[in-house]
Short mmCIF file of C-alpha atoms in Angstrom, two decimals:
data_model
loop_
_atom_site.label_atom_id
_atom_site.label_comp_id
_atom_site.label_asym_id
_atom_site.label_seq_id
_atom_site.Cartn_x
_atom_site.Cartn_y
_atom_site.Cartn_z
CA UNK A 199 92.00 77.01 122.95
CA UNK A 200 88.33 77.59 122.13
CA UNK A 201 87.70 79.51 125.36
CA UNK A 202 87.52 83.13 124.19
CA UNK A 203 86.99 84.69 127.59
CA UNK A 204 89.72 87.14 128.52
CA UNK A 205 91.04 87.58 125.00
CA UNK A 206 92.70 90.90 124.19
CA UNK A 207 92.17 92.03 120.61
CA UNK A 208 94.08 94.37 118.33
CA UNK A 209 92.36 95.77 115.23
CA UNK A 210 94.97 96.89 112.70
CA UNK A 211 93.61 99.65 110.47
CA UNK A 212 90.68 101.89 111.44
CA UNK A 213 89.03 102.75 108.15
CA UNK A 214 85.59 101.83 106.85
CA UNK A 215 86.14 98.18 107.85
CA UNK A 216 88.28 98.34 110.97
CA UNK A 217 86.52 101.03 112.97
CA UNK A 218 83.01 99.49 113.06
CA UNK A 219 84.61 96.14 113.91
CA UNK A 220 86.72 97.65 116.70
CA UNK A 221 83.68 99.43 118.16
CA UNK A 222 81.65 96.20 118.29
CA UNK A 223 84.45 94.07 119.73
CA UNK A 224 85.23 96.87 122.20
CA UNK A 225 81.78 96.44 123.72
CA UNK A 226 82.72 92.94 124.86
CA UNK A 227 86.50 92.42 124.78
CA UNK A 228 89.53 94.45 125.74
CA UNK A 229 90.25 95.90 122.31
CA UNK A 230 92.92 98.20 120.94
CA UNK A 231 92.22 99.98 117.67
CA UNK A 232 95.48 100.78 115.90
CA UNK A 233 96.15 102.97 112.87
CA UNK A 234 99.42 104.38 111.55
CA UNK A 235 97.61 107.64 110.78
CA UNK A 236 98.02 109.69 113.96
CA UNK A 237 95.55 112.32 112.72
CA UNK A 238 92.93 109.61 112.29
CA UNK A 239 93.42 108.51 115.90
CA UNK A 240 93.20 112.10 117.14
CA UNK A 241 89.87 112.70 115.37
CA UNK A 242 88.43 109.44 116.69
CA UNK A 243 89.53 110.23 120.23
CA UNK A 244 87.74 113.55 119.80
CA UNK A 245 84.61 111.63 118.79
CA UNK A 246 84.80 112.45 115.07
CA UNK A 247 84.63 109.82 112.33
CA UNK A 248 85.30 111.35 108.90
CA UNK A 249 83.99 108.20 107.20
CA UNK A 250 80.58 108.84 108.87
CA UNK A 251 80.26 105.13 109.67
CA UNK A 252 80.23 105.53 113.47
CA UNK A 253 78.34 108.04 115.61
CA UNK A 254 79.84 109.70 118.70
CA UNK A 255 77.51 107.73 120.98
CA UNK A 256 78.70 104.46 119.44
CA UNK A 257 82.34 105.36 120.02
CA UNK A 258 81.66 106.25 123.64
CA UNK A 259 79.55 103.12 124.08
CA UNK A 260 82.48 100.87 123.21
CA UNK A 261 83.73 100.86 126.79
CA UNK A 262 86.65 98.47 126.35
CA UNK A 263 88.06 100.11 123.21
CA UNK A 264 91.30 102.08 123.30
CA UNK A 265 92.65 103.89 120.23
CA UNK A 266 96.32 104.38 119.42
CA UNK A 267 98.96 104.96 116.78
CA UNK A 268 101.67 103.59 119.08
CA UNK A 269 102.48 100.03 118.07
CA UNK A 270 104.00 99.30 121.49
CA UNK A 271 100.52 99.47 123.01
CA UNK A 272 99.62 96.33 121.07
CA UNK A 273 101.97 94.23 123.15
CA UNK A 274 99.95 91.85 125.27
CA UNK A 275 97.24 91.37 122.63
CA UNK A 276 96.77 87.75 121.61
CA UNK A 277 94.35 88.13 118.69
CA UNK A 278 95.29 90.46 115.85
CA UNK A 279 92.69 91.35 113.21
CA UNK A 280 94.00 92.98 110.03
CA UNK A 281 91.63 95.36 108.22
CA UNK A 282 94.02 97.35 106.05
CA UNK A 283 93.13 98.26 102.43
CA UNK A 284 94.16 96.03 99.53
CA UNK A 285 94.04 98.29 96.45
CA UNK A 286 95.37 97.82 92.93
CA UNK A 287 98.29 99.69 91.36
CA UNK A 288 98.27 101.78 88.18
CA UNK A 289 98.69 98.58 86.13
CA UNK A 290 95.67 97.02 87.89
CA UNK A 291 97.78 94.47 89.72
CA UNK A 292 97.17 93.70 93.43
CA UNK A 293 98.97 96.11 95.76
CA UNK A 294 99.70 94.09 98.88
CA UNK A 295 101.95 96.75 100.39
CA UNK A 296 99.66 97.68 103.31
CA UNK A 297 98.97 93.99 104.03
CA UNK A 298 102.67 93.14 104.01
CA UNK A 299 103.52 96.09 106.26
CA UNK A 300 100.77 95.13 108.73
CA UNK A 301 102.05 91.53 108.80
CA UNK A 302 105.60 92.72 109.49
CA UNK A 303 104.36 94.89 112.35
CA UNK A 304 102.32 92.09 113.91
CA UNK A 305 105.20 89.63 113.57
CA UNK A 306 107.30 91.69 115.99
CA UNK A 307 104.56 91.28 118.59
CA UNK A 308 103.62 87.61 118.18
CA UNK A 309 103.73 85.23 121.13
CA UNK A 310 102.94 81.58 121.74
CA UNK A 311 99.36 80.65 120.70
CA UNK A 312 98.52 84.07 119.25
CA UNK A 313 96.08 84.22 116.32
CA UNK A 314 96.27 86.58 113.34
CA UNK A 315 92.98 87.03 111.48
CA UNK A 316 92.88 88.76 108.09
CA UNK A 317 89.79 90.57 106.82
CA UNK A 318 91.35 92.38 103.86
CA UNK A 319 90.25 91.20 100.42
CA UNK A 320 92.92 89.05 98.76
CA UNK A 321 93.19 86.33 96.12
CA UNK A 322 92.84 82.69 97.21
CA UNK A 323 96.06 81.57 98.88
CA UNK A 324 97.43 85.02 99.75
CA UNK A 325 97.13 84.59 103.53
CA UNK A 326 99.18 81.42 103.65
CA UNK A 327 101.48 82.20 100.71
CA UNK A 328 102.28 85.86 101.42
CA UNK A 329 101.35 86.75 105.01
CA UNK A 330 102.31 83.59 106.90
CA UNK A 331 105.95 83.51 105.69
CA UNK A 332 106.32 87.15 106.80
CA UNK A 333 104.89 86.33 110.22
CA UNK A 334 107.25 83.37 110.58
CA UNK A 335 110.31 85.27 109.37
CA UNK A 336 109.99 88.31 111.63
CA UNK A 337 108.72 86.46 114.70
CA UNK A 338 110.97 83.37 114.50
CA UNK A 339 107.86 81.36 115.38
CA UNK A 340 106.42 78.38 113.51
CA UNK A 341 103.03 78.55 111.82
CA UNK A 342 100.39 76.19 113.27
CA UNK A 343 102.72 75.28 116.11
CA UNK A 344 103.46 78.58 117.87
CA UNK A 345 100.91 80.86 116.20
CA UNK A 346 97.81 80.41 114.06
CA UNK A 347 95.86 82.29 111.40
CA UNK A 348 92.28 82.90 110.37
CA UNK A 349 90.51 84.64 107.54
CA UNK A 350 87.12 86.33 107.86
CA UNK A 351 86.40 88.58 104.88
CA UNK A 352 84.89 91.99 105.51
CA UNK A 353 81.41 92.70 104.21
CA UNK A 354 81.15 96.38 105.02
CA UNK A 355 78.90 98.45 102.75
CA UNK A 356 79.91 102.14 103.23
CA UNK A 357 77.01 104.45 103.95
CA UNK A 358 74.57 101.58 104.56
CA UNK A 359 73.07 101.93 108.05
CA UNK A 360 70.70 99.01 107.55
CA UNK A 361 73.34 96.41 106.71
CA UNK A 362 75.94 97.02 109.42
CA UNK A 363 78.81 94.81 110.55
CA UNK A 364 76.63 92.96 113.08
CA UNK A 365 73.67 92.35 110.78
CA UNK A 366 75.56 90.77 107.87
CA UNK A 367 76.37 87.06 108.10
CA UNK A 368 80.12 86.55 108.55
CA UNK A 369 82.28 83.95 106.84
CA UNK A 370 85.02 82.61 109.13
CA UNK A 371 87.92 80.19 108.79
CA UNK A 372 91.08 79.05 110.52
CA UNK A 373 94.41 77.41 109.74
CA UNK A 374 93.58 74.41 111.96
CA UNK A 375 90.21 72.95 113.02
CA UNK A 376 90.64 74.29 116.56
CA UNK A 377 91.63 77.71 115.28
CA UNK A 378 88.61 77.74 112.96
CA UNK A 379 86.35 76.96 115.91
CA UNK A 380 87.88 79.72 117.99
CA UNK A 381 87.69 82.33 115.22
CA UNK A 382 84.08 81.36 114.58
CA UNK A 383 83.21 81.59 118.27
CA UNK A 384 84.89 84.99 118.51
CA UNK A 385 82.84 86.53 115.71
CA UNK A 386 79.65 84.90 116.91
CA UNK A 387 79.87 87.05 120.03
CA UNK A 388 79.22 90.24 118.03
CA UNK A 389 77.61 89.11 114.74
CA UNK A 390 73.86 88.98 115.31
CA UNK A 391 73.27 87.51 111.85
CA UNK A 392 75.48 84.52 112.68
CA UNK A 393 78.47 83.04 110.91
CA UNK A 394 79.36 80.54 108.22
CA UNK A 395 82.49 78.53 109.01
CA UNK A 396 84.31 77.78 105.75
CA UNK A 397 86.33 74.60 105.34
CA UNK A 398 89.63 76.41 104.83
CA UNK A 399 91.21 79.83 104.61
CA UNK A 400 91.43 79.50 100.82
CA UNK A 401 87.71 78.81 100.56
CA UNK A 402 86.94 81.92 102.63
CA UNK A 403 89.32 84.02 100.51
CA UNK A 404 87.74 82.74 97.29
CA UNK A 405 84.21 83.35 98.58
CA UNK A 406 85.02 86.98 99.29
CA UNK A 407 86.68 87.72 95.98
CA UNK A 408 83.82 86.25 93.90
CA UNK A 409 81.07 88.17 95.75
CA UNK A 410 82.01 91.42 94.05
CA UNK A 411 83.24 89.76 90.86
CA UNK A 412 79.72 88.41 90.36
CA UNK A 413 78.22 91.87 90.86
CA UNK A 414 80.79 93.40 88.53
CA UNK A 415 79.90 91.02 85.70
CA UNK A 416 76.16 91.53 86.19
CA UNK A 417 76.56 95.31 86.05
CA UNK A 418 78.77 94.97 82.97
CA UNK A 419 75.98 93.06 81.24
CA UNK A 420 73.47 95.80 82.04
CA UNK A 421 75.94 98.48 80.92
CA UNK A 422 76.35 96.69 77.61
CA UNK A 423 72.59 96.40 77.25
CA UNK A 424 72.27 100.13 77.93
CA UNK A 425 74.70 100.85 75.08
CA UNK A 426 72.72 98.58 72.74
CA UNK A 427 69.35 100.04 73.73
CA UNK A 428 70.72 103.54 73.27
CA UNK A 429 71.63 102.69 69.67
CA UNK A 430 68.13 101.24 69.23
CA UNK A 431 66.59 104.40 70.70
CA UNK A 432 64.94 102.39 73.51
CA UNK A 433 64.82 103.66 77.09
CA UNK A 434 66.93 101.28 79.21
CA UNK A 435 65.10 101.91 82.48
CA UNK A 436 61.75 101.14 80.84
CA UNK A 437 63.17 97.85 79.55
CA UNK A 438 64.58 96.92 82.98
CA UNK A 439 61.29 97.77 84.69
CA UNK A 440 59.41 95.55 82.26
CA UNK A 441 61.87 92.68 82.61
CA UNK A 442 61.85 93.15 86.38
CA UNK A 443 58.22 92.01 86.56
CA UNK A 444 59.54 88.44 86.35
CA UNK A 445 60.26 87.11 89.84
CA UNK A 446 63.80 85.93 89.15
CA UNK A 447 65.10 88.85 87.07
CA UNK A 448 68.05 90.43 88.89
CA UNK A 449 67.55 94.17 89.59
CA UNK A 450 70.88 95.57 88.42
CA UNK A 451 71.18 99.04 86.89
CA UNK A 452 73.79 100.55 84.55
CA UNK A 453 76.34 103.05 85.78
CA UNK A 454 79.90 103.87 86.74
CA UNK A 455 81.49 100.99 88.67
CA UNK A 456 84.00 102.20 91.25
CA UNK A 457 84.68 101.92 94.95
CA UNK A 458 87.10 99.83 96.94
CA UNK A 459 85.42 96.49 96.16
CA UNK A 460 83.54 95.93 92.91
CA UNK A 461 86.04 97.81 90.76
CA UNK A 462 89.05 96.22 92.48
CA UNK A 463 88.35 92.69 93.74
CA UNK A 464 88.05 91.05 90.28
CA UNK A 465 91.65 92.02 89.51
CA UNK A 466 92.81 90.03 92.55
CA UNK A 467 91.10 86.92 91.24
CA UNK A 468 92.30 87.39 87.65
CA UNK A 469 95.87 87.97 88.90
CA UNK A 470 95.89 84.60 90.64
CA UNK A 471 94.11 82.93 87.74
CA UNK A 472 96.78 84.09 85.27
CA UNK A 473 99.49 83.04 87.73
CA UNK A 474 98.24 79.45 87.65
CA UNK A 475 97.96 79.40 83.86
CA UNK A 476 94.36 80.34 83.04
CA UNK A 477 93.49 83.59 81.28
CA UNK A 478 90.00 84.60 82.46
CA UNK A 479 87.81 85.81 79.63
CA UNK A 480 84.45 86.86 81.08
CA UNK A 481 85.80 88.55 84.22
CA UNK A 482 88.30 90.72 82.35
CA UNK A 483 85.77 91.52 79.60
CA UNK A 484 83.38 92.76 82.28
CA UNK A 485 86.13 94.86 83.83
CA UNK A 486 87.08 96.42 80.49
CA UNK A 487 83.48 97.32 79.74
CA UNK A 488 82.80 98.81 83.16
CA UNK A 489 86.06 100.75 83.10
CA UNK A 490 85.06 102.22 79.72
CA UNK A 491 81.72 103.66 80.86
CA UNK A 492 83.13 107.06 81.78
CA UNK A 493 84.39 107.53 78.25
CA UNK A 494 81.06 106.32 76.86
CA UNK A 495 79.05 108.79 78.96
CA UNK A 496 81.22 111.74 77.96
CA UNK A 497 80.90 110.68 74.32
CA UNK A 498 77.12 110.72 74.66
CA UNK A 499 77.09 114.11 76.37
CA UNK A 500 79.35 115.74 73.78
CA UNK A 501 77.18 114.38 70.93
CA UNK A 502 74.12 115.90 72.57
CA UNK A 503 75.98 119.20 72.96
CA UNK A 504 76.87 119.24 69.27
CA UNK A 505 73.26 118.47 68.36
CA UNK A 506 72.29 121.60 70.29
CA UNK A 507 75.06 123.58 68.55
CA UNK A 508 76.97 124.00 71.81
CA UNK A 509 80.74 124.36 71.33
CA UNK A 510 82.38 121.53 73.26
CA UNK A 511 85.84 123.06 73.44
CA UNK A 512 85.73 125.68 76.19
CA UNK A 513 82.31 124.58 77.42
CA UNK A 514 81.48 124.74 81.12
CA UNK A 515 80.49 121.33 82.50
CA UNK A 516 79.04 120.56 85.93
CA UNK A 517 79.45 117.06 87.34
CA UNK A 518 77.20 116.43 90.32
CA UNK A 519 78.81 113.94 92.68
CA UNK A 520 82.32 112.55 93.19
CA UNK A 521 81.87 109.65 95.61
CA UNK A 522 81.69 106.11 94.28
CA UNK A 523 78.13 105.71 95.60
CA UNK A 524 75.32 107.77 97.06
CA UNK A 525 75.13 109.21 100.57
CA UNK A 526 78.66 108.46 101.76
CA UNK A 527 81.94 110.43 101.66
CA UNK A 528 83.99 107.55 100.19
CA UNK A 529 85.85 108.61 97.02
CA UNK A 530 88.19 105.62 96.79
CA UNK A 531 88.45 104.44 93.18
CA UNK A 532 85.59 106.70 92.15
CA UNK A 533 85.03 106.39 88.43
CA UNK A 534 83.53 109.88 88.34
CA UNK A 535 87.11 111.00 87.91
CA UNK A 536 87.00 109.32 84.47
CA UNK A 537 84.33 111.83 83.47
CA UNK A 538 86.55 114.70 84.60
CA UNK A 539 89.56 113.38 82.69
CA UNK A 540 87.57 112.70 79.54
CA UNK A 541 85.92 116.13 79.50
CA UNK A 542 89.39 117.63 79.99
CA UNK A 543 90.54 116.00 76.75
CA UNK A 544 87.76 117.89 74.94
CA UNK A 545 88.96 121.18 76.39
CA UNK A 546 85.99 121.61 78.73
CA UNK A 547 86.05 123.58 81.97
CA UNK A 548 84.82 121.09 84.56
CA UNK A 549 83.32 121.86 87.97
CA UNK A 550 82.60 119.03 90.41
CA UNK A 551 80.06 119.50 93.19
CA UNK A 552 79.61 117.03 96.04
CA UNK A 553 78.30 118.09 99.47
CA UNK A 554 79.45 114.79 100.97
CA UNK A 555 83.14 115.20 100.18
CA UNK A 556 85.80 117.14 102.05
CA UNK A 557 87.54 119.52 99.62
CA UNK A 558 91.01 118.77 101.01
CA UNK A 559 90.42 115.03 100.60
CA UNK A 560 89.35 115.50 96.97
CA UNK A 561 92.36 117.67 96.25
CA UNK A 562 94.77 115.22 97.85
CA UNK A 563 93.26 112.11 96.23
CA UNK A 564 92.58 113.40 92.72
CA UNK A 565 94.15 116.89 92.58
CA UNK A 566 90.80 118.43 91.72
CA UNK A 567 89.01 121.28 93.46
CA UNK A 568 85.36 120.98 94.39
CA UNK A 569 83.05 123.95 94.03
CA UNK A 570 81.15 125.08 97.11
CA UNK A 571 77.97 125.66 95.13
CA UNK A 572 77.27 125.37 91.39
CA UNK A 573 76.84 128.71 89.67
CA UNK A 574 73.38 129.51 88.32
CA UNK A 575 73.08 129.87 84.57
CA UNK A 576 76.74 128.93 84.12
CA UNK A 577 76.89 125.49 82.53
CA UNK A 578 76.64 124.14 78.99
CA UNK A 579 76.24 120.60 80.29
CA UNK A 580 75.13 119.10 83.62
CA UNK A 581 75.85 115.47 84.45
CA UNK A 582 74.16 113.85 87.46
CA UNK A 583 76.79 111.24 88.35
CA UNK A 584 75.86 110.23 91.93
CA UNK A 585 72.41 109.76 93.45
CA UNK A 586 72.88 111.65 96.71
CA UNK A 587 69.69 112.45 98.60
CA UNK A 588 70.49 116.16 98.25
CA UNK A 589 70.38 115.76 94.47
CA UNK A 590 67.18 113.69 94.56
CA UNK A 591 65.49 116.49 96.48
CA UNK A 592 66.25 119.08 93.80
CA UNK A 593 63.39 119.84 91.45
CA UNK A 594 63.87 119.73 87.70
CA UNK A 595 63.74 123.51 87.68
CA UNK A 596 66.46 123.79 90.31
CA UNK A 597 68.70 121.44 88.35
CA UNK A 598 68.16 123.20 85.05
CA UNK A 599 68.80 126.56 86.70
CA UNK A 600 72.48 125.62 86.90
CA UNK A 601 72.59 125.57 83.09
CA UNK A 602 72.57 128.25 80.46
CA UNK A 603 69.42 128.78 78.40
CA UNK A 604 70.76 126.20 75.96
CA UNK A 605 72.35 123.28 77.80
CA UNK A 606 72.47 119.49 78.04
CA UNK A 607 71.17 117.62 81.11
CA UNK A 608 72.41 114.04 81.36
CA UNK A 609 71.31 111.66 84.12
CA UNK A 610 73.46 108.63 84.92
CA UNK A 611 71.50 107.66 88.04
CA UNK A 612 67.88 107.74 86.80
CA UNK A 613 66.91 110.48 89.24
CA UNK A 614 64.71 112.06 86.57
CA UNK A 615 62.22 110.77 84.05
CA UNK A 616 63.37 110.11 80.51
CA UNK A 617 61.33 113.02 79.13
CA UNK A 618 62.92 115.45 81.59
CA UNK A 619 66.51 115.01 80.42
CA UNK A 620 68.45 115.13 77.19
CA UNK A 621 70.05 111.77 77.81
CA UNK A 622 70.75 109.02 80.32
CA UNK A 623 72.21 105.54 80.44
#
């Protein structure tokens, strides 16, 4: 069972996680990349990746990779790797819909000795409690007798060309010792950084979900400190730089916490925690604080506007950046939208400018229109919300030129010095 030669792989879901994985596996194994979005497949076949994670040369260099939206082409595969999104719903509960649908699809294809590996972020126990029963039901096969499962959590960092799928150590696991060995051997073929074989699927699931929970709590602490220092009239960045001279001080910075991981994963863990009878205090407190930062920033900006005798109602506001992080087109769970919503409640006219984002995508995801270019001399307030390179390259004069003679310039990302702006976190 541990001989991985001749395996035929299916990667289910070709987003930020699935596509880089499919490209790497396709260099070595017969691999089929599958996505239900036919338009996504068409663009990839044409050598275009709208996520900007994979270059044309990389796609062409994956010689054994075929791309399809036809589920019938997955027949004959014996290892299925699931990389579909696992978001939260409007009530911040886990939305396992895509994971369940993918499991149902795979179940119709399962054969003797096939392996299903999940990479999607879930709470501990989800693979065996949610996915396995679906696989058994729709395939009429028996778990750990006729088919097997593994879990190897994704560690993709969108927009990061230095830390790619092959250069980040991979956690692996399997539903039996032999399966664990085979899953580990499979990933070791493409992961240059090596692997860590966890003792069980639940351990691997738990390891993934706490990676971003830890970051979320650390950022929440710094956000709270920023609020305190603001009330004390102390520059937060100056404090962090001073504290950072100690070798073991962690270099976190305040800001809006969004994206498909840090702002989502903790809710998977807290959901399971509450289910087993423990109400998590610190994790949820960190989430509440980080989710409130958009409102806090807008409150600070409007106070500064009033101090400058700028009428808030009817004011023109420019928000620079929509993505959840710098230098990538990913707008999933972007908390910049909180700024837009909050300014709307004050009756402001809000323009959002982001050269990384497709206007149709922004309109579909958040029903907002992006401006092609900010108007010169138009704005009563300018908020730098994302640290794109294009924004870093603007001079102070170029930034201020977007504003009226009397305006507020607020910097969330520390792109400017404290004495160059009216306010910052």
